C-alpha positions as a Markdown table, in Angstrom:
| # | Residue | x | y | z |
|---|---|---|---|---|
| 1 | Met | 103.1 | 122.9 | 24.8 |
| 2 | Ser | 100.8 | 120.7 | 26.9 |
| 3 | Arg | 103.6 | 120.0 | 29.4 |
| 4 | Lys | 104.3 | 123.7 | 29.7 |
| 5 | Asn | 100.7 | 124.4 | 30.3 |
| 6 | Lys | 100.6 | 121.8 | 33.0 |
| 7 | Arg | 103.7 | 123.2 | 34.7 |
| 8 | Asn | 102.1 | 126.7 | 34.6 |
| 9 | Lys | 98.9 | 125.4 | 36.2 |
| 10 | Ile | 100.9 | 123.7 | 39.0 |
| 11 | Lys | 102.9 | 126.8 | 39.9 |
| 12 | Val | 101.7 | 128.5 | 43.1 |
| 13 | Ser | 102.9 | 131.7 | 44.7 |
| 14 | Arg | 105.0 | 131.8 | 47.9 |
| 15 | Ser | 102.2 | 133.3 | 49.9 |
| 16 | Asp | 99.8 | 130.5 | 48.8 |
| 17 | Arg | 102.4 | 127.9 | 50.0 |
| 18 | Ile | 102.8 | 129.7 | 53.3 |
| 19 | Ile | 99.0 | 129.8 | 53.8 |
| 20 | Ser | 98.7 | 126.1 | 52.8 |
| 21 | Ala | 101.5 | 125.1 | 55.3 |
| 22 | Ile | 99.8 | 127.1 | 58.1 |
| 23 | Thr | 96.4 | 125.5 | 57.3 |
| 24 | Tyr | 97.9 | 122.0 | 57.3 |
| 25 | Phe | 99.7 | 122.7 | 60.6 |
| 26 | Ile | 96.5 | 124.0 | 62.3 |
| 27 | Tyr | 94.4 | 121.1 | 61.0 |
| 28 | Ser | 97.1 | 118.6 | 62.1 |
| 29 | Ile | 97.0 | 120.0 | 65.6 |
| 30 | Phe | 93.2 | 119.8 | 65.6 |
| 31 | Ala | 93.3 | 116.2 | 64.4 |
| 32 | Phe | 95.8 | 115.3 | 67.1 |
| 33 | Val | 93.7 | 116.9 | 69.8 |
| 34 | Cys | 90.6 | 114.9 | 68.6 |
| 35 | Ala | 92.4 | 111.6 | 68.2 |
| 36 | Tyr | 94.8 | 111.6 | 71.1 |
| 37 | Pro | 92.2 | 110.9 | 73.9 |
| 38 | Phe | 91.2 | 107.7 | 72.2 |
| 39 | Tyr | 94.8 | 106.8 | 71.5 |
| 40 | Tyr | 95.7 | 107.5 | 75.2 |
| 41 | Ile | 92.9 | 105.3 | 76.5 |
| 42 | Phe | 94.0 | 102.5 | 74.1 |
| 43 | Ile | 97.7 | 102.5 | 75.0 |
| 44 | Asn | 96.7 | 102.5 | 78.7 |
| 45 | Ser | 94.4 | 99.6 | 78.2 |
| 46 | Ile | 97.3 | 97.4 | 76.9 |
| 47 | Ser | 100.1 | 98.8 | 79.2 |
| 48 | Ala | 101.1 | 97.5 | 82.6 |
| 49 | Asn | 98.4 | 98.2 | 85.1 |
| 50 | Asn | 100.7 | 99.8 | 87.7 |
| 51 | Leu | 102.2 | 102.2 | 85.2 |
| 52 | Ser | 98.8 | 103.1 | 83.8 |
| 53 | Glu | 97.5 | 103.9 | 87.3 |
| 54 | Arg | 100.5 | 106.2 | 88.1 |
| 55 | Gly | 100.1 | 108.1 | 84.8 |
| 56 | Lys | 103.4 | 106.9 | 83.4 |
| 57 | Val | 101.9 | 106.0 | 80.0 |
| 58 | Ile | 101.6 | 109.1 | 77.9 |
| 59 | Phe | 102.6 | 108.5 | 74.3 |
| 60 | Trp | 103.8 | 104.9 | 74.0 |
| 61 | Pro | 102.5 | 101.7 | 75.6 |
| 62 | Lys | 104.8 | 100.2 | 78.3 |
| 63 | Gly | 104.7 | 96.6 | 79.4 |
| 64 | Ile | 102.3 | 95.6 | 76.7 |
| 65 | His | 99.8 | 92.8 | 77.5 |
| 66 | Phe | 96.2 | 92.0 | 76.6 |
| 67 | Lys | 95.1 | 90.5 | 80.0 |
| 68 | Asn | 92.7 | 93.4 | 80.5 |
| 69 | Tyr | 90.7 | 92.5 | 77.4 |
| 70 | Ile | 90.5 | 88.9 | 78.6 |
| 71 | Glu | 89.2 | 90.1 | 82.0 |
| 72 | Val | 86.6 | 92.3 | 80.3 |
| 73 | Leu | 85.3 | 89.3 | 78.3 |
| 74 | Lys | 84.9 | 87.5 | 81.6 |
| 75 | Ile | 82.5 | 90.1 | 83.0 |
| 76 | Pro | 79.2 | 88.2 | 83.4 |
| 77 | Ser | 76.9 | 91.1 | 82.4 |
| 78 | Leu | 79.0 | 92.3 | 79.5 |
| 79 | Phe | 77.4 | 90.4 | 76.7 |
| 80 | Gln | 73.9 | 91.1 | 78.0 |
| 81 | Ala | 74.7 | 94.8 | 78.2 |
| 82 | Phe | 76.2 | 94.6 | 74.7 |
| 83 | Lys | 73.0 | 93.1 | 73.3 |
| 84 | Ile | 70.9 | 95.7 | 74.9 |
| 85 | Ser | 73.0 | 98.5 | 73.5 |
| 86 | Val | 73.0 | 97.0 | 70.0 |
| 87 | Phe | 69.3 | 96.4 | 70.1 |
| 88 | Arg | 68.4 | 99.8 | 71.4 |
| 89 | Thr | 70.7 | 101.4 | 68.9 |
| 90 | Val | 69.3 | 99.5 | 65.9 |
| 91 | Ala | 65.6 | 99.7 | 66.9 |
| 92 | Gly | 65.8 | 103.3 | 68.1 |
| 93 | Thr | 67.6 | 104.4 | 65.0 |
| 94 | Ile | 65.2 | 102.8 | 62.6 |
| 95 | Ile | 62.1 | 104.1 | 64.4 |
| 96 | Thr | 63.5 | 107.6 | 64.8 |
| 97 | Val | 64.6 | 107.9 | 61.2 |
| 98 | Met | 61.3 | 106.6 | 59.8 |
| 99 | Ile | 59.3 | 109.0 | 62.0 |
| 100 | Ala | 61.5 | 112.0 | 61.1 |
| 101 | Ala | 61.3 | 111.1 | 57.4 |
| 102 | Phe | 57.5 | 110.6 | 57.4 |
| 103 | Leu | 56.7 | 113.7 | 59.5 |
| 104 | Gly | 59.1 | 115.7 | 57.4 |
| 105 | Tyr | 57.4 | 114.6 | 54.3 |
| 106 | Met | 53.9 | 115.2 | 55.7 |
| 107 | Phe | 54.7 | 118.7 | 56.8 |
| 108 | Thr | 55.5 | 119.5 | 53.1 |
| 109 | Arg | 52.0 | 118.4 | 51.9 |
| 110 | Glu | 49.6 | 121.3 | 51.7 |
| 111 | Ser | 46.7 | 118.8 | 52.0 |
| 112 | Leu | 47.6 | 118.0 | 55.6 |
| 113 | Trp | 45.0 | 119.4 | 58.0 |
| 114 | Lys | 46.4 | 122.3 | 60.1 |
| 115 | Arg | 49.8 | 121.7 | 58.6 |
| 116 | Lys | 51.5 | 124.8 | 59.9 |
| 117 | Phe | 50.0 | 124.5 | 63.3 |
| 118 | Trp | 51.3 | 120.9 | 63.8 |
| 119 | Tyr | 54.7 | 121.8 | 62.4 |
| 120 | Arg | 55.1 | 124.7 | 64.8 |
| 121 | Tyr | 53.7 | 122.5 | 67.6 |
| 122 | Val | 56.6 | 120.0 | 67.0 |
| 123 | Val | 59.3 | 122.6 | 66.5 |
| 124 | Val | 58.5 | 124.6 | 69.7 |
| 125 | Thr | 59.4 | 121.6 | 71.8 |
| 126 | Met | 63.0 | 122.2 | 70.8 |
| 127 | Tyr | 63.1 | 125.3 | 73.0 |
| 128 | Phe | 61.6 | 124.0 | 76.2 |
| 129 | Asn | 62.8 | 121.4 | 78.7 |
| 130 | Val | 60.6 | 120.5 | 81.7 |
| 131 | Gly | 63.5 | 119.0 | 83.7 |
| 132 | Ile | 64.4 | 115.6 | 85.0 |
| 133 | Ile | 61.8 | 115.2 | 87.8 |
| 134 | Pro | 58.7 | 115.9 | 85.7 |
| 135 | Trp | 60.2 | 113.8 | 82.9 |
| 136 | Phe | 60.8 | 110.9 | 85.3 |
| 137 | Ile | 57.2 | 111.2 | 86.7 |
| 138 | Thr | 55.8 | 111.1 | 83.2 |
| 139 | Met | 57.9 | 108.0 | 82.3 |
| 140 | Lys | 56.7 | 106.3 | 85.5 |
| 141 | Lys | 53.1 | 107.1 | 84.8 |
| 142 | Leu | 53.5 | 105.6 | 81.3 |
| 143 | Asn | 55.1 | 102.4 | 82.8 |
| 144 | Leu | 58.4 | 103.0 | 81.0 |
| 145 | Thr | 60.5 | 102.3 | 84.0 |
| 146 | Asn | 62.3 | 99.0 | 83.8 |
| 147 | Asn | 60.9 | 98.7 | 80.3 |
| 148 | Phe | 63.0 | 98.5 | 77.2 |
| 149 | Leu | 60.6 | 100.8 | 75.4 |
| 150 | Gly | 61.9 | 103.6 | 77.7 |
| 151 | Tyr | 65.0 | 103.7 | 75.6 |
| 152 | Ile | 63.2 | 104.3 | 72.4 |
| 153 | Leu | 59.8 | 106.0 | 72.8 |
| 154 | Pro | 60.8 | 109.2 | 74.7 |
| 155 | Ile | 63.2 | 110.2 | 71.9 |
| 156 | Cys | 61.6 | 108.7 | 68.8 |
| 157 | Val | 60.1 | 112.1 | 67.7 |
| 158 | Ala | 63.1 | 114.4 | 67.3 |
| 159 | Pro | 62.1 | 117.9 | 66.1 |
| 160 | Phe | 65.6 | 118.8 | 64.8 |
| 161 | Tyr | 65.7 | 115.7 | 62.5 |
| 162 | Ile | 62.2 | 116.4 | 61.3 |
| 163 | Val | 63.2 | 119.9 | 60.3 |
| 164 | Leu | 66.2 | 118.4 | 58.4 |
| 165 | Cys | 64.0 | 115.9 | 56.6 |
| 166 | Lys | 61.3 | 118.5 | 55.8 |
| 167 | Thr | 63.9 | 120.9 | 54.3 |
| 168 | Tyr | 65.4 | 118.2 | 52.2 |
| 169 | Val | 62.0 | 117.0 | 50.9 |
| 170 | Glu | 61.2 | 120.6 | 49.9 |
| 171 | Asn | 64.1 | 120.5 | 47.5 |
| 172 | Ile | 62.7 | 117.5 | 45.6 |
| 173 | Pro | 60.9 | 118.4 | 42.4 |
| 174 | Lys | 57.2 | 118.6 | 43.0 |
| 175 | Glu | 56.6 | 116.8 | 39.7 |
| 176 | Leu | 57.7 | 113.5 | 41.2 |
| 177 | Gln | 54.9 | 113.5 | 43.7 |
| 178 | Asp | 52.4 | 114.8 | 41.1 |
| 179 | Ala | 53.3 | 112.0 | 38.8 |
| 180 | Gly | 52.7 | 109.5 | 41.6 |
| 181 | Glu | 49.3 | 111.0 | 42.4 |
| 182 | Ile | 48.3 | 110.9 | 38.7 |
| 183 | Asp | 49.1 | 107.2 | 38.6 |
| 184 | Gly | 46.8 | 106.7 | 41.6 |
| 185 | Ala | 49.4 | 106.4 | 44.3 |
| 186 | Gly | 48.3 | 107.3 | 47.8 |
| 187 | Thr | 50.2 | 109.1 | 50.5 |
| 188 | Leu | 52.0 | 106.0 | 51.9 |
| 189 | Arg | 52.9 | 104.7 | 48.5 |
| 190 | Ile | 54.4 | 108.0 | 47.4 |
| 191 | Phe | 56.3 | 108.1 | 50.6 |
| 192 | Phe | 57.8 | 104.6 | 50.4 |
| 193 | Tyr | 58.3 | 104.3 | 46.7 |
| 194 | Ile | 59.1 | 107.9 | 45.6 |
| 195 | Ile | 60.3 | 110.0 | 48.6 |
| 196 | Leu | 62.4 | 107.5 | 50.6 |
| 197 | Pro | 64.7 | 106.4 | 47.7 |
| 198 | Val | 65.4 | 110.1 | 46.9 |
| 199 | Ile | 66.2 | 111.3 | 50.4 |
| 200 | Lys | 68.8 | 108.6 | 51.3 |
| 201 | Pro | 71.5 | 111.2 | 52.1 |
| 202 | Ile | 69.5 | 112.9 | 54.8 |
| 203 | Leu | 68.3 | 109.6 | 56.1 |
| 204 | Ala | 71.9 | 108.5 | 56.5 |
| 205 | Thr | 72.7 | 111.7 | 58.3 |
| 206 | Val | 69.8 | 111.4 | 60.7 |
| 207 | Ala | 70.7 | 107.7 | 61.2 |
| 208 | Ile | 74.2 | 108.4 | 62.2 |
| 209 | Phe | 73.2 | 111.2 | 64.6 |
| 210 | Thr | 70.6 | 109.0 | 66.2 |
| 211 | Ala | 72.8 | 105.9 | 66.4 |
| 212 | Val | 75.6 | 107.8 | 68.2 |
| 213 | Asn | 73.1 | 109.3 | 70.6 |
| 214 | Gln | 71.5 | 105.9 | 71.3 |
| 215 | Trp | 74.8 | 104.1 | 71.7 |
| 216 | Asn | 76.3 | 106.7 | 74.0 |
| 217 | Ser | 73.3 | 107.3 | 76.2 |
| 218 | Phe | 73.5 | 106.1 | 79.8 |
| 219 | Gln | 71.5 | 108.7 | 81.8 |
| 220 | Asp | 68.2 | 107.1 | 80.8 |
| 221 | Thr | 69.4 | 103.8 | 82.2 |
| 222 | Leu | 70.5 | 105.5 | 85.4 |
| 223 | Leu | 67.1 | 107.1 | 85.9 |
| 224 | Leu | 64.7 | 104.5 | 84.5 |
| 225 | Val | 66.3 | 101.1 | 85.0 |
| 226 | Thr | 67.0 | 99.2 | 88.2 |
| 227 | Glu | 67.0 | 95.7 | 86.7 |
| 228 | Ser | 70.5 | 94.5 | 85.6 |
| 229 | Arg | 69.1 | 92.7 | 82.6 |
| 230 | Leu | 68.4 | 96.1 | 80.9 |
| 231 | Tyr | 71.7 | 97.7 | 81.7 |
| 232 | Thr | 73.6 | 99.0 | 78.7 |
| 233 | Leu | 77.4 | 99.0 | 78.0 |
| 234 | Gln | 77.6 | 102.7 | 78.8 |
| 235 | Phe | 76.0 | 102.2 | 82.2 |
| 236 | Thr | 78.3 | 99.3 | 82.9 |
| 237 | Leu | 81.2 | 101.7 | 82.2 |
| 238 | Tyr | 79.6 | 104.2 | 84.5 |
| 239 | Gln | 79.5 | 101.6 | 87.2 |
| 240 | Tyr | 83.2 | 100.7 | 86.7 |
| 241 | Ile | 84.2 | 104.4 | 87.0 |
| 242 | Asn | 82.3 | 104.6 | 90.3 |
| 243 | Lys | 84.0 | 101.5 | 91.6 |
| 244 | Ala | 87.4 | 102.8 | 90.7 |
| 245 | Asn | 86.7 | 106.1 | 92.5 |
| 246 | Ser | 85.4 | 104.2 | 95.5 |
| 247 | Leu | 88.6 | 102.1 | 95.7 |
| 248 | Lys | 90.8 | 105.1 | 95.5 |
| 249 | Ala | 88.9 | 106.7 | 98.4 |
| 250 | Leu | 89.4 | 103.4 | 100.3 |
| 251 | Ile | 93.1 | 103.6 | 99.8 |
| 252 | Asn | 93.3 | 107.1 | 101.2 |
| 253 | Ser | 91.3 | 106.1 | 104.3 |
| 254 | Thr | 92.8 | 102.7 | 105.1 |
| 255 | Ser | 95.5 | 102.2 | 107.8 |
| 256 | Ser | 96.3 | 98.5 | 107.3 |
| 257 | Ser | 99.4 | 97.9 | 105.2 |
| 258 | Ser | 98.1 | 94.5 | 104.0 |
| 259 | Asn | 94.7 | 95.9 | 103.1 |
| 260 | Leu | 96.5 | 98.8 | 101.4 |
| 261 | Ala | 98.5 | 96.5 | 99.2 |
| 262 | Ala | 95.5 | 94.5 | 98.2 |
| 263 | Thr | 93.4 | 97.5 | 97.6 |
| 264 | Leu | 96.1 | 99.2 | 95.5 |
| 265 | Ala | 96.4 | 96.2 | 93.3 |
| 266 | Thr | 92.6 | 96.1 | 92.9 |
| 267 | Thr | 92.6 | 99.8 | 92.0 |
| 268 | Gln | 95.3 | 99.4 | 89.4 |
| 269 | Thr | 93.3 | 96.6 | 87.8 |
| 270 | Ala | 90.0 | 98.5 | 88.0 |
| 271 | Thr | 91.5 | 101.6 | 86.3 |
| 272 | Ser | 93.0 | 99.5 | 83.5 |
| 273 | Ile | 89.7 | 97.6 | 83.1 |
| 274 | Arg | 87.9 | 100.9 | 83.0 |
| 275 | Met | 90.1 | 102.0 | 80.1 |
| 276 | Thr | 89.5 | 98.7 | 78.3 |
| 277 | Val | 85.7 | 98.9 | 78.7 |
| 278 | Thr | 85.9 | 102.4 | 77.2 |
| 279 | Ile | 87.6 | 101.0 | 74.1 |
| 280 | Val | 85.1 | 98.2 | 73.9 |
| 281 | Val | 82.2 | 100.7 | 74.2 |
| 282 | Val | 83.5 | 103.3 | 71.7 |
| 283 | Thr | 85.0 | 101.1 | 69.0 |
| 284 | Pro | 81.7 | 99.8 | 67.5 |
| 285 | Ile | 80.1 | 103.2 | 66.9 |
| 286 | Ile | 83.4 | 104.5 | 65.4 |
| 287 | Leu | 83.3 | 101.6 | 62.8 |
| 288 | Val | 79.9 | 102.8 | 61.7 |
| 289 | Tyr | 81.1 | 106.1 | 60.4 |
| 290 | Pro | 82.8 | 104.9 | 57.2 |
| 291 | Phe | 79.6 | 103.3 | 55.9 |
| 292 | Phe | 77.7 | 106.6 | 56.1 |
| 293 | Gln | 80.5 | 109.0 | 55.2 |
| 294 | Arg | 79.6 | 109.4 | 51.6 |
| 295 | Tyr | 76.0 | 110.4 | 52.5 |
| 296 | Phe | 76.9 | 112.5 | 55.5 |
| 297 | Gln | 78.2 | 115.7 | 54.0 |
| 298 | Lys | 75.7 | 116.0 | 51.2 |
| 299 | Gly | 72.8 | 115.2 | 53.6 |
| 300 | Ile | 73.6 | 117.7 | 56.3 |
| 301 | Met | 74.3 | 120.5 | 53.8 |
| 302 | Ile | 71.2 | 120.0 | 51.6 |
| 303 | Gly | 69.0 | 119.2 | 54.6 |
| 304 | Ala | 70.1 | 122.3 | 56.5 |
| 305 | Val | 70.0 | 125.0 | 53.8 |
| 306 | Lys | 67.0 | 125.6 | 51.6 |
| 307 | Gly | 67.5 | 127.0 | 48.1 |
């Protein structure tokens, strides 16, 4: 009887199978569209440079070699740029997450003076942008140009993340905080010993959003930094892209056959190195996702919807 029941439960209608097949097909296409650009860059980074430059590498690598990665490791500023990117990502993520969590918690406390006013004051900044020039003038007045803090301080208070944390904290039973207050715990003690351990899912969600933004950012380097010691990996990639474009323009304008051959070889190498640097830049942040995956879905759903 038990086997028959199991067989009956497994049976599905023909229409359900068709719908499932269509769903799998659509999601497979979507997954391919998302994964193919990264795959394309990778196979071009390990393929023959001349074939990669001419667009001959589409689905499978040709003339496989790893010389491009060896060349990238020889870039003098690469490791310094990598350290800056890692440091800004780690420090910026920790500071942004802690500020978002603390302000989100404080905006739920009725004892906070002018609580609604301050909350609205923070949230309203989500809807207004002064533009690059006023922003740059402000950064310069605050001495944040050619300063590592320019990577962290301007974005350490993120209204969207504060809203997520606030909504999540509001779903925590009020009795937990009341019990802490009865035992004589102050605001900071309640925050660190009661609130933080409970809101780990939303903290992980905010952390991964912040880490991706910090790691991928390069415009702040372009606008605020002129000293090479503060260049990030992303800005280094940006420079290589510009160099590759300049070399291609030189090919189109040159008339000397010897210069043309030399420039063509340099362009092929530069294009492949650009692909390789892209892989080097993107891979570390991709490896972070599996560690936060179990918190991500729960955190974003509970933090975004109250009830």
